[in-house]
Coordinates of C-alpha atoms in Angstrom, one line a residue:
M8 CA -18.1 11.8 23.9
T9 CA -19.4 12.4 27.4
G10 CA -21.9 10.4 29.5
S11 CA -24.5 13.2 29.4
F12 CA -24.4 13.3 25.6
L13 CA -24.9 9.5 25.4
F14 CA -27.7 9.6 28.0
F15 CA -29.6 12.2 25.9
Y16 CA -29.5 10.0 22.8
K17 CA -30.3 6.8 24.7
K18 CA -33.3 8.6 26.3
A19 CA -34.5 9.9 22.9
Y20 CA -34.0 6.5 21.3
N21 CA -36.1 4.7 24.0
E22 CA -38.9 7.2 23.6
C23 CA -39.3 6.4 19.9
V24 CA -42.5 4.7 18.8
Q25 CA -40.6 2.1 16.8
N26 CA -37.0 1.0 16.5
Y27 CA -35.7 2.9 13.5
I28 CA -32.4 4.6 12.6
I29 CA -31.3 8.2 12.0
S30 CA -27.9 9.9 12.2
I31 CA -26.7 13.1 13.8
V32 CA -23.4 14.9 13.9
C33 CA -22.1 18.1 15.4
V34 CA -24.4 18.5 18.5
S35 CA -22.4 19.6 21.5
V36 CA -23.1 18.4 25.0
K37 CA -24.6 21.8 25.8
E38 CA -26.8 21.7 22.8
A39 CA -27.9 18.2 23.5
V40 CA -29.0 19.1 27.0
E41 CA -30.9 22.1 25.7
M42 CA -32.6 20.0 23.0
E43 CA -33.6 17.3 25.5
N44 CA -36.4 19.6 26.8
K45 CA -37.8 20.4 23.3
F46 CA -37.4 17.2 21.3
S47 CA -41.1 17.2 20.5
F48 CA -42.1 19.6 17.8
D49 CA -45.2 20.6 15.9
Y50 CA -43.5 20.2 12.5
I51 CA -40.4 18.2 11.4
I52 CA -39.0 19.1 8.0
V53 CA -36.5 16.8 6.4
G54 CA -34.2 18.6 3.9
S55 CA -33.2 22.2 3.6
G56 CA -33.3 22.8 -0.1
P57 CA -35.5 25.5 -1.7
A58 CA -38.8 24.0 -0.5
G59 CA -37.6 22.9 2.9
A60 CA -35.9 26.2 3.7
V61 CA -39.0 28.2 2.7
L62 CA -41.2 26.0 4.8
A63 CA -39.0 26.3 7.9
N64 CA -38.8 30.0 7.5
R65 CA -42.6 30.5 7.0
L66 CA -43.8 28.1 9.7
S67 CA -41.3 29.3 12.3
S68 CA -42.4 32.9 11.7
D69 CA -45.3 32.1 13.9
P70 CA -43.9 31.9 17.5
A71 CA -46.7 29.4 18.4
R72 CA -45.4 26.8 16.0
S73 CA -42.3 24.8 16.8
V74 CA -40.2 23.5 13.9
L75 CA -37.3 21.0 13.6
L76 CA -35.4 21.2 10.3
V77 CA -33.1 18.3 9.6
E78 CA -30.3 18.4 7.0
A79 CA -28.0 15.5 6.0
G80 CA -25.1 17.8 5.2
G81 CA -23.2 20.5 7.1
N82 CA -23.7 24.2 7.2
D83 CA -21.4 25.5 4.6
D84 CA -23.0 29.0 4.1
H85 CA -19.9 30.8 5.3
D86 CA -17.5 28.7 3.1
P87 CA -15.9 30.9 0.4
L88 CA -16.5 28.1 -2.1
T89 CA -20.2 28.2 -1.7
I90 CA -20.4 32.0 -1.5
S91 CA -18.5 32.6 -4.7
S92 CA -20.4 32.3 -8.0
A93 CA -17.2 31.4 -9.8
S94 CA -16.7 28.1 -8.0
N95 CA -17.2 25.0 -10.3
M96 CA -18.7 22.9 -7.5
Y97 CA -19.7 19.9 -9.7
A98 CA -16.3 19.4 -11.1
H99 CA -14.0 19.7 -8.1
F100 CA -15.7 19.5 -4.8
P101 CA -17.5 16.1 -4.2
E102 CA -17.7 16.7 -0.4
Y103 CA -20.8 18.9 -1.0
F104 CA -22.7 16.2 -2.8
W105 CA -24.4 12.8 -2.4
P106 CA -22.0 10.3 -4.0
G107 CA -23.2 7.8 -6.6
Q108 CA -24.1 7.2 -10.2
T109 CA -27.2 6.1 -12.1
A110 CA -27.7 2.6 -13.3
A111 CA -26.0 1.8 -16.6
Q112 CA -28.0 3.6 -19.3
I113 CA -28.8 1.2 -22.1
H114 CA -29.4 3.9 -24.7
L115 CA -26.2 5.7 -23.8
G116 CA -24.0 2.8 -24.7
G117 CA -24.1 1.4 -21.1
N118 CA -22.6 4.5 -19.6
S119 CA -23.6 5.7 -16.1
I120 CA -24.2 9.3 -15.2
N121 CA -23.0 11.1 -12.0
I122 CA -25.9 12.0 -9.7
G123 CA -24.5 15.2 -8.2
H124 CA -27.2 16.3 -5.8
G125 CA -26.3 18.8 -3.0
R126 CA -25.7 17.5 0.5
T127 CA -25.3 20.7 2.5
L128 CA -27.5 23.3 4.1
G129 CA -29.5 24.8 1.2
G130 CA -29.4 21.5 -0.7
G131 CA -28.8 21.9 -4.5
S132 CA -29.2 25.6 -4.3
T133 CA -25.8 25.9 -2.6
V134 CA -24.0 24.1 -5.4
N135 CA -26.0 24.6 -8.6
G136 CA -25.6 26.9 -11.6
E137 CA -27.8 29.6 -9.9
I138 CA -30.2 29.8 -12.8
Y139 CA -33.7 31.1 -11.8
V140 CA -36.5 29.8 -14.0
R141 CA -40.2 30.0 -13.1
P142 CA -42.6 27.4 -14.5
T143 CA -44.5 28.7 -17.5
P144 CA -48.3 29.1 -17.8
F145 CA -48.3 26.1 -20.0
V146 CA -47.0 23.6 -17.4
L147 CA -48.9 25.4 -14.6
Q148 CA -52.2 24.6 -16.4
Q149 CA -51.3 21.0 -16.2
W150 CA -50.4 21.4 -12.5
V151 CA -53.8 22.9 -11.8
R152 CA -55.5 19.8 -13.2
A153 CA -53.5 17.7 -10.7
G154 CA -53.6 19.9 -7.6
G155 CA -56.1 22.7 -8.0
E156 CA -56.1 26.5 -8.5
R157 CA -53.4 27.0 -5.8
W158 CA -51.0 26.1 -8.6
S159 CA -52.3 28.5 -11.2
S160 CA -50.1 30.9 -13.1
E161 CA -51.6 33.9 -11.4
N162 CA -51.0 32.5 -7.9
A163 CA -47.5 31.5 -8.9
V164 CA -46.7 35.1 -9.8
R165 CA -48.0 36.3 -6.5
H166 CA -45.8 33.8 -4.6
F167 CA -42.7 34.6 -6.6
K168 CA -43.2 38.3 -6.1
K169 CA -43.5 37.8 -2.4
M170 CA -40.3 35.8 -2.2
E171 CA -38.1 37.9 -4.6
S172 CA -35.8 40.7 -4.0
F173 CA -35.1 41.4 -7.7
L174 CA -32.3 43.4 -9.2
P175 CA -32.3 45.8 -11.0
Q176 CA -35.5 47.2 -9.5
D177 CA -36.5 49.1 -12.6
T178 CA -37.0 45.9 -14.6
N179 CA -40.5 44.5 -15.2
M180 CA -41.5 45.0 -11.6
D181 CA -45.1 44.1 -12.4
I182 CA -44.1 40.5 -12.2
H183 CA -41.1 40.7 -10.0
G184 CA -40.8 41.5 -6.2
S185 CA -38.5 43.8 -4.3
G186 CA -39.0 43.0 -0.6
G187 CA -38.6 39.3 -0.3
E188 CA -35.8 37.1 1.1
L189 CA -34.6 35.6 -2.2
A190 CA -32.1 37.7 -4.1
V191 CA -32.3 37.4 -7.9
R192 CA -30.1 39.4 -10.2
Q193 CA -30.5 39.9 -13.9
V194 CA -27.0 39.9 -15.2
Y195 CA -25.1 42.2 -17.6
P196 CA -26.2 45.8 -17.0
E197 CA -24.5 46.4 -20.3
I198 CA -24.7 43.5 -22.7
P199 CA -21.2 42.5 -24.0
V200 CA -20.6 42.3 -27.7
L201 CA -20.1 38.5 -27.6
V202 CA -23.5 38.0 -25.9
Q203 CA -25.2 40.4 -28.4
K204 CA -23.8 38.4 -31.3
L205 CA -24.9 35.1 -29.9
T206 CA -28.4 36.4 -29.0
Q207 CA -28.8 37.9 -32.5
A208 CA -27.6 34.7 -34.2
I209 CA -30.1 32.5 -32.2
A210 CA -32.9 34.8 -33.1
R211 CA -32.0 34.7 -36.8
G212 CA -31.3 31.0 -36.8
T213 CA -34.4 29.9 -35.0
G214 CA -36.9 32.5 -36.2
F215 CA -37.9 33.5 -32.7
P216 CA -37.4 37.1 -31.6
A217 CA -35.4 37.9 -28.6
V218 CA -37.1 38.6 -25.3
S219 CA -36.0 40.7 -22.4
D220 CA -37.5 38.6 -19.5
Y221 CA -38.0 34.9 -20.0
N222 CA -39.7 34.7 -16.6
D223 CA -42.5 37.0 -17.8
P224 CA -45.6 34.7 -18.4
H225 CA -46.2 36.6 -21.6
T226 CA -42.7 35.9 -23.1
P227 CA -41.7 32.3 -22.4
I228 CA -40.3 31.6 -25.8
G229 CA -37.2 33.2 -27.5
P230 CA -33.5 33.9 -27.1
F231 CA -32.3 36.4 -24.5
A232 CA -29.1 38.1 -23.5
R233 CA -29.5 38.0 -19.7
Y234 CA -30.1 35.1 -17.4
Q235 CA -31.6 35.7 -14.0
L236 CA -29.4 34.2 -11.3
Y237 CA -29.7 33.6 -7.5
Q238 CA -27.2 36.2 -6.6
K239 CA -27.0 39.2 -4.4
G240 CA -26.1 42.6 -5.8
D241 CA -22.4 41.9 -5.4
G242 CA -22.6 38.6 -7.2
A243 CA -22.4 36.4 -4.2
R244 CA -24.6 33.2 -4.3
A245 CA -28.0 33.5 -2.7
S246 CA -28.8 29.9 -1.8
A247 CA -32.0 28.7 -0.1
S248 CA -30.3 28.7 3.3
V249 CA -28.6 32.1 2.8
S250 CA -31.9 33.6 1.8
F251 CA -34.4 31.8 4.1
L252 CA -32.3 30.5 6.9
P253 CA -29.8 33.3 7.8
D254 CA -28.4 33.4 11.3
H255 CA -31.2 35.6 12.7
V256 CA -33.8 33.1 11.5
Q257 CA -31.9 30.1 12.9
K258 CA -31.9 31.9 16.2
R259 CA -35.6 31.9 16.5
P260 CA -36.5 30.1 19.8
N261 CA -39.1 27.9 18.1
L262 CA -36.8 26.7 15.2
T263 CA -34.2 24.0 15.7
V264 CA -31.8 23.3 12.8
M265 CA -29.9 20.0 13.0
T266 CA -27.2 19.6 10.3
D267 CA -25.1 16.5 9.5
T268 CA -28.1 14.4 10.2
T269 CA -29.3 11.6 8.0
V270 CA -32.9 10.6 8.4
S271 CA -33.7 7.0 7.7
R272 CA -37.3 6.4 8.6
I273 CA -40.6 7.9 9.7
S274 CA -42.4 6.6 12.8
F275 CA -46.1 5.7 12.6
D276 CA -48.6 4.9 15.3
S277 CA -51.2 2.1 15.0
H278 CA -53.5 4.4 13.0
K279 CA -50.9 5.1 10.3
K280 CA -50.3 8.6 11.6
A281 CA -46.8 9.9 11.1
C282 CA -45.6 10.8 14.6
G283 CA -41.8 11.4 14.2
I284 CA -38.5 10.6 12.6
E285 CA -35.4 8.6 13.7
Y286 CA -31.7 9.0 13.1
I287 CA -28.1 7.7 14.0
H288 CA -24.5 8.8 13.9
D289 CA -21.4 6.8 15.0
G290 CA -23.8 4.2 16.3
I291 CA -25.7 6.7 18.4
S292 CA -29.4 6.7 17.7
G293 CA -32.1 9.2 18.4
C294 CA -35.6 10.3 17.5
A295 CA -37.9 13.4 17.4
E296 CA -41.6 13.5 17.6
A297 CA -44.0 15.6 15.5
G298 CA -47.4 16.7 16.8
E299 CA -48.7 18.1 13.5
K300 CA -46.8 17.1 10.4
V301 CA -43.7 15.3 9.1
I302 CA -42.7 17.0 5.8
L303 CA -40.2 15.4 3.5
S304 CA -38.2 18.0 1.4
A305 CA -35.3 15.7 0.8
G306 CA -35.2 15.7 -3.0
I307 CA -34.4 12.3 -4.4
H308 CA -34.1 10.9 -0.8
S309 CA -37.8 11.5 -0.2
V310 CA -38.4 8.3 -2.2
Q311 CA -35.8 6.5 -0.1
I312 CA -37.2 7.6 3.2
L313 CA -40.8 6.7 2.2
E314 CA -39.8 3.2 1.1
L315 CA -37.6 2.6 4.2
S316 CA -40.7 3.6 6.2
G317 CA -43.0 1.1 4.5
I318 CA -44.7 3.3 1.9
G319 CA -44.2 2.1 -1.7
P320 CA -44.6 -0.9 -3.9
E321 CA -45.4 -3.8 -1.6
K322 CA -43.4 -6.4 -3.7
L323 CA -40.2 -4.3 -3.3
L324 CA -40.8 -3.8 0.4
H325 CA -41.6 -7.5 1.1
S326 CA -38.4 -8.5 -0.8
L327 CA -36.3 -6.4 1.6
G328 CA -38.2 -7.4 4.7
I329 CA -39.7 -4.0 5.3
P330 CA -43.2 -4.1 6.9
V331 CA -45.7 -2.4 4.6
V332 CA -47.5 0.6 6.0
Y333 CA -49.2 1.5 2.8
H334 CA -48.9 0.0 -0.7
N335 CA -48.5 2.6 -3.4
K336 CA -47.0 1.5 -6.7
G337 CA -46.4 5.1 -7.8
V338 CA -43.5 5.6 -5.3
G339 CA -40.3 6.0 -7.2
C340 CA -42.0 5.7 -10.6
H341 CA -42.4 8.4 -13.3
L342 CA -38.8 9.7 -12.6
A343 CA -38.0 12.4 -15.1
T344 CA -35.1 14.8 -15.8
D345 CA -33.8 16.7 -18.8
A346 CA -31.7 15.2 -21.5
Y347 CA -28.5 17.4 -21.7
T348 CA -26.1 17.5 -24.6
S349 CA -24.1 20.2 -26.3
A350 CA -22.3 21.7 -29.2
A351 CA -19.3 24.1 -29.3
F352 CA -18.8 27.3 -31.3
R353 CA -15.6 29.1 -32.3
I354 CA -15.7 32.7 -30.9
S355 CA -13.7 35.9 -31.4
R356 CA -10.7 36.2 -29.0
Q357 CA -11.2 39.9 -28.9
D358 CA -14.8 39.6 -27.9
R359 CA -13.9 36.9 -25.3
R360 CA -11.3 39.3 -23.7
A361 CA -13.8 42.1 -23.5
L362 CA -16.0 39.9 -21.3
N363 CA -13.5 40.4 -18.5
H364 CA -14.4 44.0 -18.3
G365 CA -18.2 43.4 -18.0
D366 CA -20.0 41.5 -15.3
P367 CA -17.5 39.0 -13.7
N368 CA -20.4 37.1 -12.1
G369 CA -22.6 36.9 -15.2
K370 CA -21.7 33.2 -15.4
W371 CA -23.8 32.5 -18.6
Q372 CA -23.5 34.3 -21.9
G373 CA -27.2 34.4 -22.7
G374 CA -29.5 31.6 -23.8
A375 CA -32.9 30.7 -25.2
F376 CA -36.1 28.8 -24.5
L377 CA -37.5 27.3 -27.7
P378 CA -40.3 25.0 -28.8
A379 CA -39.5 21.7 -30.5
P380 CA -38.2 22.2 -34.1
G381 CA -41.2 22.7 -36.3
D382 CA -43.5 23.7 -33.4
S383 CA -44.6 27.3 -33.2
G384 CA -46.5 27.0 -29.9
Q385 CA -45.8 28.1 -26.4
R386 CA -44.5 24.8 -25.0
R387 CA -40.8 24.9 -24.3
A388 CA -38.8 21.9 -25.4
V389 CA -35.2 23.2 -25.6
Q390 CA -33.3 25.4 -23.2
V391 CA -30.0 26.9 -24.4
L392 CA -27.1 27.7 -22.1
T393 CA -24.0 29.4 -23.4
G394 CA -21.0 29.4 -21.2
Y395 CA -17.9 27.4 -20.1
M396 CA -15.5 29.2 -22.5
T397 CA -11.9 28.8 -23.5
E398 CA -10.0 31.6 -25.1
D399 CA -11.5 30.9 -28.5
S400 CA -14.5 28.6 -28.0
I401 CA -17.8 28.5 -26.1
H402 CA -20.0 25.6 -24.9
F403 CA -23.5 25.7 -26.4
G404 CA -25.5 23.6 -23.9
L405 CA -28.8 22.1 -24.9
L406 CA -31.3 21.0 -22.3
F407 CA -34.3 19.1 -23.5
V408 CA -37.0 20.0 -21.1
S409 CA -39.9 18.0 -22.5
P410 CA -38.6 14.5 -22.6
K411 CA -40.9 11.5 -23.0
S412 CA -38.6 8.9 -21.3
R413 CA -39.4 8.0 -17.7
G414 CA -37.3 6.2 -15.2
I415 CA -37.4 4.7 -11.7
M416 CA -35.7 5.0 -8.3
E417 CA -35.9 2.4 -5.6
I418 CA -34.1 1.4 -2.5
Q419 CA -31.7 -1.7 -2.7
S420 CA -31.6 -2.6 1.0
K421 CA -32.8 -1.6 4.4
D422 CA -29.6 0.4 5.0
P423 CA -30.4 4.1 5.0
L424 CA -26.9 5.0 4.1
K425 CA -26.8 2.8 0.9
M426 CA -27.5 4.7 -2.3
M427 CA -30.7 3.9 -4.1
K428 CA -30.9 2.4 -7.6
I429 CA -31.6 5.3 -9.9
D430 CA -32.4 4.6 -13.6
H431 CA -33.5 7.5 -15.7
H432 CA -34.0 5.3 -18.9
F433 CA -32.4 8.2 -20.9
L434 CA -33.4 8.2 -24.6
E435 CA -35.5 5.1 -24.1
E436 CA -38.3 6.8 -26.1
L437 CA -37.2 7.1 -29.7
E438 CA -39.0 10.5 -29.9
D439 CA -36.5 12.0 -27.5
L440 CA -33.5 11.1 -29.6
Q441 CA -35.3 12.3 -32.8
E442 CA -36.0 15.7 -31.2
I443 CA -32.3 16.1 -30.2
K444 CA -31.1 15.3 -33.7
E445 CA -33.6 17.7 -35.2
T446 CA -32.5 20.4 -32.8
F447 CA -28.9 20.0 -34.1
R448 CA -30.0 20.0 -37.7
S449 CA -32.3 23.0 -37.3
Y450 CA -31.4 25.3 -34.4
V451 CA -27.7 24.6 -33.9
L452 CA -26.7 24.5 -37.6
K453 CA -28.8 27.6 -38.5
T454 CA -27.6 29.5 -35.5
S455 CA -24.0 28.8 -36.4
E456 CA -24.6 29.9 -40.0
A457 CA -26.2 33.1 -38.8
L458 CA -23.4 33.7 -36.3
H459 CA -20.7 33.3 -39.0
K460 CA -22.5 35.9 -41.2
I461 CA -22.6 38.3 -38.3
D462 CA -18.9 37.8 -37.6
P463 CA -16.7 35.4 -39.7
A464 CA -14.5 34.8 -36.6
Y465 CA -17.4 32.7 -35.2
G466 CA -18.5 29.3 -36.4
L467 CA -19.4 25.7 -35.5
L468 CA -16.7 23.5 -34.0
L469 CA -18.5 20.4 -32.7
P470 CA -20.2 18.5 -34.1
D471 CA -19.1 19.5 -37.6
E472 CA -21.7 20.0 -40.4
E473 CA -20.9 16.6 -42.0
S474 CA -21.6 14.8 -38.7
I475 CA -24.9 16.6 -38.2
F476 CA -26.3 15.1 -41.3
D477 CA -24.9 11.6 -40.6
D478 CA -27.2 9.7 -38.2
N479 CA -24.5 7.4 -36.8
R480 CA -22.0 10.2 -36.2
L481 CA -24.5 12.6 -34.8
E482 CA -25.9 10.0 -32.4
A483 CA -22.3 9.2 -31.3
H484 CA -21.7 12.9 -30.6
I485 CA -25.0 13.1 -28.6
R486 CA -24.0 10.0 -26.4
S487 CA -20.4 11.2 -25.9
T488 CA -21.5 14.7 -24.7
F489 CA -24.6 13.5 -22.7
A490 CA -24.6 14.6 -19.1
S491 CA -27.0 15.0 -16.2
S492 CA -28.8 18.3 -15.6
F493 CA -29.5 17.2 -12.0
H494 CA -33.1 18.2 -12.5
D495 CA -34.7 15.1 -11.1
Q496 CA -38.5 15.4 -10.6
C497 CA -41.9 13.6 -10.8
S498 CA -40.8 10.5 -8.7
L499 CA -43.7 11.1 -6.2
I500 CA -46.1 12.8 -8.4
M501 CA -49.1 14.9 -7.4
G502 CA -52.4 13.6 -8.7
G503 CA -55.0 10.8 -8.6
E504 CA -53.7 7.7 -6.9
E505 CA -55.7 5.1 -8.8
D506 CA -55.7 6.4 -12.4
G507 CA -52.4 8.3 -12.5
G508 CA -50.1 6.7 -10.1
G509 CA -50.1 9.7 -7.8
V510 CA -48.4 9.6 -4.4
V511 CA -49.6 13.0 -2.9
N512 CA -52.7 15.1 -3.3
G513 CA -52.9 18.8 -4.2
T514 CA -51.5 19.9 -0.9
G515 CA -48.6 17.4 -0.8
E516 CA -50.3 15.0 1.6
V517 CA -49.2 11.4 1.2
Y518 CA -52.0 9.0 0.4
G519 CA -52.8 6.2 2.8
V520 CA -51.3 7.8 5.9
K521 CA -51.9 10.8 8.1
N522 CA -49.8 13.8 9.0
L523 CA -47.2 13.1 6.3
M524 CA -46.4 15.5 3.4
V525 CA -43.8 15.7 0.6
A526 CA -42.7 19.1 -0.5
D527 CA -40.0 19.1 -3.1
A528 CA -39.5 18.6 -6.9
S529 CA -40.4 14.9 -6.7
I530 CA -44.2 15.9 -6.4
I531 CA -44.1 17.9 -9.6
P532 CA -46.9 16.3 -11.8
Y533 CA -45.8 17.5 -15.2
H534 CA -42.1 17.8 -16.3
M535 CA -41.0 21.4 -15.7
D536 CA -39.8 23.4 -18.8
G537 CA -36.7 24.8 -17.2
N538 CA -34.5 24.5 -14.1
T539 CA -36.2 23.0 -11.1
S540 CA -35.1 25.2 -8.2
G541 CA -37.7 27.9 -9.1
P542 CA -40.6 25.4 -9.0
S543 CA -39.2 24.0 -5.7
Y544 CA -39.3 27.5 -4.1
L545 CA -42.9 27.7 -5.3
I546 CA -43.8 24.4 -3.7
G547 CA -42.4 25.5 -0.4
S548 CA -44.3 28.8 -0.5
V549 CA -47.6 27.4 -1.6
L550 CA -47.6 24.6 0.9
A551 CA -46.5 26.8 3.7
E552 CA -49.4 29.1 3.0
E553 CA -51.7 26.1 3.1
L554 CA -50.4 25.0 6.5
M555 CA -50.5 28.5 7.9
K556 CA -54.3 28.6 7.4
Y557 CA -54.7 26.3 10.4

């Protein structure tokens, strides 16, 4: 490392308002010299997942606004593994993820769950299952109560249409868009026989008719043959960075993208105004100043950065020797995520082989959104994902998207590189376990019976029928197949600070300080009833529009 490189970081470090830490990798000497003259920006965005990527794209579209986007991971957008929809990233490639596990889960027999959040440009969108799910009118009604009409269902449709480039373009284009940056593909131009049988069986077994578009606000409930995936027309992954931060966007003169950079704290002036961030790599520290806003879009790490910066429960901060900038007991509380367990069905080998001649990037063999067993309303409680096949069996995944259990996340030290304590309190509320058991006894069992009548080659493998009606054996099956959905949300909720433990207001502004926002799934005020990347894109688009007004 040359002297001019070190001089730049020393100079940047000495100009920081306070002595904090951040880390940076992969900036060449030439880049460092170029950045020295522009290391003060209007906006600093921390995190390049769906919300952060949209914000960086939208704000830098105005040449008069300068933007710094900071990402802890590398730029892997040209890596064949991230491009291919067939890669099983979670199982085999830990280098793209934040390492760590949850605290031991008491109600899962003391087991810990892998965390598995993306640490790369594009965040989780670069490594996830690609499923595109918009929030339904039901949850958006609750969102409006917390944050105002900007979060209404009608406004959400407008934002999604603006972002989307939906395929095929003859499918329900009243609610889908065709000219946006975000490629979304509805799979299976021709529905395979296996998928037809599964969809028909779920409809018969649950009593809910099949729907053609689960993202249509008018049809949020029912089984369906086609998932909508973040994919280009050729099936390649369309992550947040591929979509909103392609090379030509990153070349904008008013946008600087720093990868391999771990942010540890936010700098505040004496008036509690956020005025920059600070970072370190290989013992080399630096900082950047923000004239307008610092925006955290760091996912689970937004909580960590706030607490390291002195915003959070004062008892925790005092115990770690962190000066309190603003006491807010809601920081890190209300953590929610889906409960995820599964069954397995026997399938026809002939139908399985026929899939190879259909849509090779289809990834999922249909699914469903269903209310809780016994509920006929429009509130989703169960999401079905069918996939992960062997030659003669298929995984029948069950995500419970309306859980009552709530957890916490909090820092354990002043070290920004040490993992937080994350405790979801899975199944702590008895109602969650009861709902899962009823789903097996109602939806799963009846679907398997309907499937066997459609084709005797199909049937239930796990759990067997005897286990479904034995409480102890069924609970053992649930715990043994329990996994993370990686849909963490609600840890910095939007809403009233005093009555509801809110951390941000309706436009993502953090209470108690100035010029600091959070824009990611942690601000979601009401548990989403589906995958969280769609709502995260919405957050980025809505808050970018708010900022562009000024």
